[in-house]
Amino acid sequence: MNKHIAGTLALTLLLLVSLTTACGYEKRIQNSDHDYGSRKAGDPKNALSAKMYGSGAGKNNLKQHDNAFFEYSNTLSNKVTQLNGIGTAIVMLTDKNAYVGLALDWTAVGTKSTGRTNEQSNGDAVYNTDTGSNYWDNRQLITPYNSYFSVNDHSQLSHELKQTVATRVREYAPTVQEVHISANMDFVNQLNEYAKQAWMNRSLVPWTEDFNNLVKHQFAGGDKMPSQIIEYEKMRAKSRRGESIIPYSR
């Protein structure tokens, strides 16, 4: 009888240890940047009472994006890039806000809020699956083919991903009023163009109006777009038709 009781107690203890270990493992995964898709109660990334990203004064608050200046932050770009699920990040700081462009690599689950298909066509034998061309336009960080992944509308990114990114930004830039995050292809490519200017130690002052038009269009329904994005759209249309996008010269 004593042996039977001892055996039962041992089995019960083993089950409790197993359950505790399993729960601990699940909680570590939920708390990590490997999982942005969990919607379960008690998920640590959902525990914050306040939303750390987006507008705090209305969806179409254009004035919040009237930035007096903007600058590339190498430190914040590196800190956000270190998160799983992000291939690279570009972070711009202004007198008011932080703006984050994400190029996704799907090394984490749940980065999108919906199950919509990716904007990229990856894994094919050729670069451009529309034309069969192997030419790669390396002027852009994200392209429609064999590239990092993009998500057209920032509302399609998961809340947990944006919350995690915004929390990291605010950790190193606590005075920013708002953190705006997007993985839109044109938005990220345009931020990359500004970053290139900063890497070459060129002033970003001449681009301030251009930048404000970009962020207003992306986050507040602004009707102006930088001229470079318009040119990118034209080039992509030509590429889809099989036309050369390399400038002709005699």
mmCIF file of C-alpha atoms in Angstrom:
data_model
loop_
_atom_site.group_PDB
_atom_site.id
_atom_site.type_symbol
_atom_site.label_atom_id
_atom_site.label_comp_id
_atom_site.label_asym_id
_atom_site.label_seq_id
_atom_site.Cartn_x
_atom_site.Cartn_y
_atom_site.Cartn_z
ATOM 1 C CA MET A 1 0.000 0.000 0.000
ATOM 2 C CA ASN A 2 2.834 2.395 0.927
ATOM 3 C CA LYS A 3 4.611 1.554 -2.351
ATOM 4 C CA HIS A 4 1.402 2.237 -4.249
ATOM 5 C CA ILE A 5 0.956 5.615 -2.532
ATOM 6 C CA ALA A 6 4.610 6.487 -3.100
ATOM 7 C CA GLY A 7 4.313 5.579 -6.770
ATOM 8 C CA THR A 8 1.166 7.676 -7.167
ATOM 9 C CA LEU A 9 2.808 10.646 -5.479
ATOM 10 C CA ALA A 10 5.884 10.308 -7.706
ATOM 11 C CA LEU A 11 3.737 10.181 -10.842
ATOM 12 C CA THR A 12 1.741 13.216 -9.719
ATOM 13 C CA LEU A 13 4.946 15.133 -9.024
ATOM 14 C CA LEU A 14 6.318 14.198 -12.454
ATOM 15 C CA LEU A 15 3.150 15.429 -14.144
ATOM 16 C CA LEU A 16 3.268 18.696 -12.217
ATOM 17 C CA VAL A 17 6.902 19.240 -13.204
ATOM 18 C CA SER A 18 6.079 18.469 -16.830
ATOM 19 C CA LEU A 19 3.129 20.873 -16.841
ATOM 20 C CA THR A 20 5.186 23.588 -15.178
ATOM 21 C CA THR A 21 7.984 23.116 -17.685
ATOM 22 C CA ALA A 22 5.546 23.181 -20.605
ATOM 23 C CA CYS A 23 3.812 26.297 -19.285
ATOM 24 C CA GLY A 24 7.160 27.958 -18.677
ATOM 25 C CA TYR A 25 8.276 27.131 -22.211
ATOM 26 C CA GLU A 26 5.031 28.453 -23.691
ATOM 27 C CA LYS A 27 5.305 31.670 -21.670
ATOM 28 C CA ARG A 28 8.932 32.169 -22.768
ATOM 29 C CA ILE A 29 7.891 31.760 -26.417
ATOM 30 C CA GLN A 30 4.973 34.176 -25.981
ATOM 31 C CA ASN A 31 7.244 36.676 -24.255
ATOM 32 C CA SER A 32 9.946 36.397 -26.922
ATOM 33 C CA ASP A 33 10.175 38.064 -30.315
ATOM 34 C CA HIS A 34 9.700 34.673 -32.002
ATOM 35 C CA ASP A 35 5.916 34.878 -31.679
ATOM 36 C CA TYR A 36 3.859 37.948 -32.628
ATOM 37 C CA GLY A 37 0.719 35.988 -33.313
ATOM 38 C CA SER A 38 -0.446 34.760 -29.908
ATOM 39 C CA ARG A 39 -3.800 36.199 -28.872
ATOM 40 C CA LYS A 40 -4.088 34.291 -25.600
ATOM 41 C CA ALA A 41 -4.944 36.017 -22.350
ATOM 42 C CA GLY A 42 -1.890 36.754 -20.252
ATOM 43 C CA ASP A 43 0.471 37.109 -23.218
ATOM 44 C CA PRO A 44 3.164 39.489 -21.871
ATOM 45 C CA LYS A 45 3.260 41.542 -25.072
ATOM 46 C CA ASN A 46 -0.446 42.296 -24.615
ATOM 47 C CA ALA A 47 -0.083 43.115 -20.920
ATOM 48 C CA LEU A 48 0.742 46.784 -21.492
ATOM 49 C CA SER A 49 -2.359 48.890 -20.900
ATOM 50 C CA ALA A 50 -1.344 51.589 -23.369
ATOM 51 C CA LYS A 51 -0.775 51.208 -27.088
ATOM 52 C CA MET A 52 2.832 52.218 -27.709
ATOM 53 C CA TYR A 53 2.527 53.032 -31.419
ATOM 54 C CA GLY A 54 0.346 55.036 -33.778
ATOM 55 C CA SER A 55 -1.488 58.306 -33.476
ATOM 56 C CA GLY A 56 -2.809 59.520 -30.180
ATOM 57 C CA ALA A 57 -4.888 62.330 -31.629
ATOM 58 C CA GLY A 58 -6.956 60.882 -34.439
ATOM 59 C CA LYS A 59 -6.327 58.882 -37.575
ATOM 60 C CA ASN A 60 -6.095 61.852 -39.956
ATOM 61 C CA ASN A 61 -4.099 64.248 -37.800
ATOM 62 C CA LEU A 62 -1.898 65.710 -40.542
ATOM 63 C CA LYS A 63 -0.424 68.378 -38.250
ATOM 64 C CA GLN A 64 1.245 65.726 -36.086
ATOM 65 C CA HIS A 65 3.370 64.908 -39.123
ATOM 66 C CA ASP A 66 4.504 68.503 -39.741
ATOM 67 C CA ASN A 67 8.013 67.731 -38.552
ATOM 68 C CA ALA A 68 10.542 70.572 -38.244
ATOM 69 C CA PHE A 69 13.427 68.218 -39.033
ATOM 70 C CA PHE A 70 14.248 64.534 -39.336
ATOM 71 C CA GLU A 71 17.385 62.475 -38.891
ATOM 72 C CA TYR A 72 18.491 58.895 -39.407
ATOM 73 C CA SER A 73 19.139 56.958 -36.186
ATOM 74 C CA ASN A 74 21.783 54.299 -36.657
ATOM 75 C CA THR A 75 21.408 53.117 -33.060
ATOM 76 C CA LEU A 76 17.645 52.625 -33.222
ATOM 77 C CA SER A 77 17.825 51.071 -36.684
ATOM 78 C CA ASN A 78 20.259 48.464 -35.345
ATOM 79 C CA LYS A 79 18.229 47.840 -32.180
ATOM 80 C CA VAL A 80 15.021 47.193 -34.115
ATOM 81 C CA THR A 81 16.825 45.081 -36.738
ATOM 82 C CA GLN A 82 17.939 42.757 -33.925
ATOM 83 C CA LEU A 83 14.328 41.657 -33.363
ATOM 84 C CA ASN A 84 13.278 38.354 -34.866
ATOM 85 C CA GLY A 85 11.050 38.626 -37.904
ATOM 86 C CA ILE A 86 12.803 41.769 -39.132
ATOM 87 C CA GLY A 87 15.436 41.535 -41.852
ATOM 88 C CA THR A 88 16.373 45.177 -41.528
ATOM 89 C CA ALA A 89 14.857 48.330 -40.089
ATOM 90 C CA ILE A 90 15.290 52.017 -40.825
ATOM 91 C CA VAL A 91 14.373 54.457 -38.053
ATOM 92 C CA MET A 92 14.025 58.207 -38.477
ATOM 93 C CA LEU A 93 13.658 60.579 -35.534
ATOM 94 C CA THR A 94 12.046 63.998 -35.720
ATOM 95 C CA ASP A 95 11.334 66.809 -33.288
ATOM 96 C CA LYS A 96 8.078 64.971 -32.500
ATOM 97 C CA ASN A 97 7.996 61.362 -33.591
ATOM 98 C CA ALA A 98 9.847 58.220 -34.572
ATOM 99 C CA TYR A 99 9.143 56.607 -37.953
ATOM 100 C CA VAL A 100 10.089 52.973 -38.508
ATOM 101 C CA GLY A 101 10.342 51.181 -41.835
ATOM 102 C CA LEU A 102 10.461 47.387 -41.601
ATOM 103 C CA ALA A 103 11.724 44.878 -44.152
ATOM 104 C CA LEU A 104 10.410 41.528 -42.917
ATOM 105 C CA ASP A 105 12.142 38.157 -43.227
ATOM 106 C CA TRP A 106 9.525 35.844 -41.626
ATOM 107 C CA THR A 107 11.958 34.482 -39.013
ATOM 108 C CA ALA A 108 9.117 34.884 -36.507
ATOM 109 C CA VAL A 109 5.483 33.834 -36.616
ATOM 110 C CA GLY A 110 2.471 36.116 -36.602
ATOM 111 C CA THR A 111 4.091 39.251 -38.043
ATOM 112 C CA LYS A 112 0.931 39.957 -40.055
ATOM 113 C CA SER A 113 -2.482 40.531 -38.526
ATOM 114 C CA THR A 114 -4.176 38.637 -41.350
ATOM 115 C CA GLY A 115 -3.376 35.681 -43.575
ATOM 116 C CA ARG A 116 -3.155 37.681 -46.774
ATOM 117 C CA THR A 117 -0.543 36.672 -49.320
ATOM 118 C CA ASN A 118 2.890 38.280 -49.416
ATOM 119 C CA GLU A 119 3.680 41.079 -51.857
ATOM 120 C CA GLN A 120 6.844 39.292 -52.961
ATOM 121 C CA SER A 121 7.373 36.347 -55.298
ATOM 122 C CA ASN A 122 10.342 34.480 -53.820
ATOM 123 C CA GLY A 123 12.091 31.181 -54.433
ATOM 124 C CA ASP A 124 11.868 31.111 -58.224
ATOM 125 C CA ALA A 125 14.719 30.302 -60.594
ATOM 126 C CA VAL A 126 14.626 33.806 -62.094
ATOM 127 C CA TYR A 127 14.585 37.192 -60.407
ATOM 128 C CA ASN A 128 11.601 38.753 -62.186
ATOM 129 C CA THR A 129 8.854 36.151 -62.485
ATOM 130 C CA ASP A 130 6.737 38.448 -64.666
ATOM 131 C CA THR A 131 9.326 38.723 -67.426
ATOM 132 C CA GLY A 132 11.733 35.836 -66.768
ATOM 133 C CA SER A 133 14.574 38.318 -66.346
ATOM 134 C CA ASN A 134 17.519 37.708 -64.013
ATOM 135 C CA TYR A 135 18.176 41.458 -63.681
ATOM 136 C CA TRP A 136 18.007 42.780 -60.125
ATOM 137 C CA ASP A 137 17.337 46.458 -59.511
ATOM 138 C CA ASN A 138 19.665 46.848 -56.544
ATOM 139 C CA ARG A 139 18.766 50.502 -56.031
ATOM 140 C CA GLN A 140 15.865 49.447 -53.839
ATOM 141 C CA LEU A 141 15.925 47.629 -50.509
ATOM 142 C CA ILE A 142 12.623 45.806 -51.149
ATOM 143 C CA THR A 143 11.455 44.697 -54.592
ATOM 144 C CA PRO A 144 8.486 42.597 -55.755
ATOM 145 C CA TYR A 145 10.748 39.620 -56.506
ATOM 146 C CA ASN A 146 13.159 37.515 -54.413
ATOM 147 C CA SER A 147 13.470 40.137 -51.740
ATOM 148 C CA TYR A 148 12.710 40.935 -48.140
ATOM 149 C CA PHE A 149 8.969 40.871 -47.502
ATOM 150 C CA SER A 150 6.676 43.881 -47.339
ATOM 151 C CA VAL A 151 3.086 44.431 -46.216
ATOM 152 C CA ASN A 152 1.160 47.079 -48.121
ATOM 153 C CA ASP A 153 -0.900 48.601 -45.294
ATOM 154 C CA HIS A 154 0.549 49.131 -41.829
ATOM 155 C CA SER A 155 -2.797 48.051 -40.357
ATOM 156 C CA GLN A 156 -1.996 44.540 -41.671
ATOM 157 C CA LEU A 157 0.991 44.233 -39.317
ATOM 158 C CA SER A 158 0.219 42.422 -36.073
ATOM 159 C CA HIS A 159 -0.400 44.476 -32.951
ATOM 160 C CA GLU A 160 2.221 42.483 -31.044
ATOM 161 C CA LEU A 161 4.912 43.190 -33.651
ATOM 162 C CA LYS A 162 4.198 46.921 -33.633
ATOM 163 C CA GLN A 163 3.970 46.951 -29.833
ATOM 164 C CA THR A 164 7.346 45.199 -29.565
ATOM 165 C CA VAL A 165 9.005 47.542 -32.061
ATOM 166 C CA ALA A 166 7.541 50.663 -30.459
ATOM 167 C CA THR A 167 8.572 49.525 -26.979
ATOM 168 C CA ARG A 168 12.152 49.077 -28.144
ATOM 169 C CA VAL A 169 12.171 52.493 -29.821
ATOM 170 C CA ARG A 170 10.799 54.190 -26.707
ATOM 171 C CA GLU A 171 13.382 52.401 -24.573
ATOM 172 C CA TYR A 172 16.159 54.302 -26.382
ATOM 173 C CA ALA A 173 14.185 57.426 -27.366
ATOM 174 C CA PRO A 174 11.793 58.015 -24.440
ATOM 175 C CA THR A 175 10.881 61.583 -25.412
ATOM 176 C CA VAL A 176 9.199 60.787 -28.749
ATOM 177 C CA GLN A 177 5.503 61.621 -28.839
ATOM 178 C CA GLU A 178 4.418 58.942 -31.318
ATOM 179 C CA VAL A 179 5.975 55.904 -33.002
ATOM 180 C CA HIS A 180 4.727 55.131 -36.502
ATOM 181 C CA ILE A 181 5.565 51.774 -38.080
ATOM 182 C CA SER A 182 5.114 50.445 -41.599
ATOM 183 C CA ALA A 183 6.432 47.653 -43.816
ATOM 184 C CA ASN A 184 5.047 49.214 -47.006
ATOM 185 C CA MET A 185 7.494 48.665 -49.881
ATOM 186 C CA ASP A 186 7.506 52.263 -51.167
ATOM 187 C CA PHE A 187 7.737 53.685 -47.660
ATOM 188 C CA VAL A 188 10.707 51.514 -46.679
ATOM 189 C CA ASN A 189 12.524 52.142 -49.964
ATOM 190 C CA GLN A 190 12.086 55.888 -49.571
ATOM 191 C CA LEU A 191 13.397 55.827 -45.986
ATOM 192 C CA ASN A 192 16.352 53.881 -47.354
ATOM 193 C CA GLU A 193 17.042 56.709 -49.821
ATOM 194 C CA TYR A 194 17.123 59.208 -46.954
ATOM 195 C CA ALA A 195 19.395 56.884 -44.994
ATOM 196 C CA LYS A 196 21.808 56.781 -47.934
ATOM 197 C CA GLN A 197 22.072 60.571 -47.774
ATOM 198 C CA ALA A 198 22.851 60.379 -44.066
ATOM 199 C CA TRP A 199 25.471 57.655 -44.615
ATOM 200 C CA MET A 200 27.220 60.003 -47.050
ATOM 201 C CA ASN A 201 27.154 62.756 -44.391
ATOM 202 C CA ARG A 202 24.765 64.860 -46.459
ATOM 203 C CA SER A 203 22.205 67.117 -44.818
ATOM 204 C CA LEU A 204 18.608 65.899 -44.770
ATOM 205 C CA VAL A 205 17.252 69.446 -44.445
ATOM 206 C CA PRO A 206 16.452 69.756 -48.188
ATOM 207 C CA TRP A 207 14.323 66.600 -47.895
ATOM 208 C CA THR A 208 12.173 67.701 -44.937
ATOM 209 C CA GLU A 209 9.088 68.660 -46.956
ATOM 210 C CA ASP A 210 9.471 65.516 -49.038
ATOM 211 C CA PHE A 211 9.697 63.421 -45.868
ATOM 212 C CA ASN A 212 6.623 65.059 -44.333
ATOM 213 C CA ASN A 213 4.628 64.347 -47.483
ATOM 214 C CA LEU A 214 5.741 60.708 -47.281
ATOM 215 C CA VAL A 215 4.681 60.156 -43.663
ATOM 216 C CA LYS A 216 1.422 62.063 -44.098
ATOM 217 C CA HIS A 217 0.563 59.881 -47.087
ATOM 218 C CA GLN A 218 1.482 56.688 -45.232
ATOM 219 C CA PHE A 219 -0.062 57.374 -41.827
ATOM 220 C CA ALA A 220 -2.634 60.166 -42.133
ATOM 221 C CA GLY A 221 -4.193 59.914 -45.583
ATOM 222 C CA GLY A 222 -2.154 62.724 -47.134
ATOM 223 C CA ASP A 223 -2.635 63.140 -50.889
ATOM 224 C CA LYS A 224 0.960 64.014 -51.836
ATOM 225 C CA MET A 225 3.707 61.508 -52.551
ATOM 226 C CA PRO A 226 7.455 62.079 -53.014
ATOM 227 C CA SER A 227 8.424 62.241 -56.684
ATOM 228 C CA GLN A 228 10.804 59.309 -56.242
ATOM 229 C CA ILE A 229 7.935 56.984 -55.317
ATOM 230 C CA ILE A 230 6.055 58.035 -58.420
ATOM 231 C CA GLU A 231 9.147 57.190 -60.469
ATOM 232 C CA TYR A 232 9.461 53.802 -58.716
ATOM 233 C CA GLU A 233 5.864 53.025 -59.645
ATOM 234 C CA LYS A 234 6.601 53.853 -63.278
ATOM 235 C CA MET A 235 9.698 51.640 -63.269
ATOM 236 C CA ARG A 236 7.813 48.718 -61.745
ATOM 237 C CA ALA A 237 5.076 49.092 -64.351
ATOM 238 C CA LYS A 238 7.700 49.019 -67.132
ATOM 239 C CA SER A 239 9.351 45.983 -65.553
ATOM 240 C CA ARG A 240 6.033 44.123 -65.438
ATOM 241 C CA ARG A 241 5.597 44.866 -69.156
ATOM 242 C CA GLY A 242 9.072 43.497 -69.864
ATOM 243 C CA GLU A 243 10.515 46.901 -70.773
ATOM 244 C CA SER A 244 14.037 47.897 -69.760
ATOM 245 C CA ILE A 245 14.326 50.105 -66.705
ATOM 246 C CA ILE A 246 18.014 50.858 -67.370
ATOM 247 C CA PRO A 247 18.377 54.450 -68.647
ATOM 248 C CA TYR A 248 19.421 54.536 -72.292
ATOM 249 C CA SER A 249 22.589 56.454 -73.179
ATOM 250 C CA ARG A 250 24.441 56.849 -76.448
#
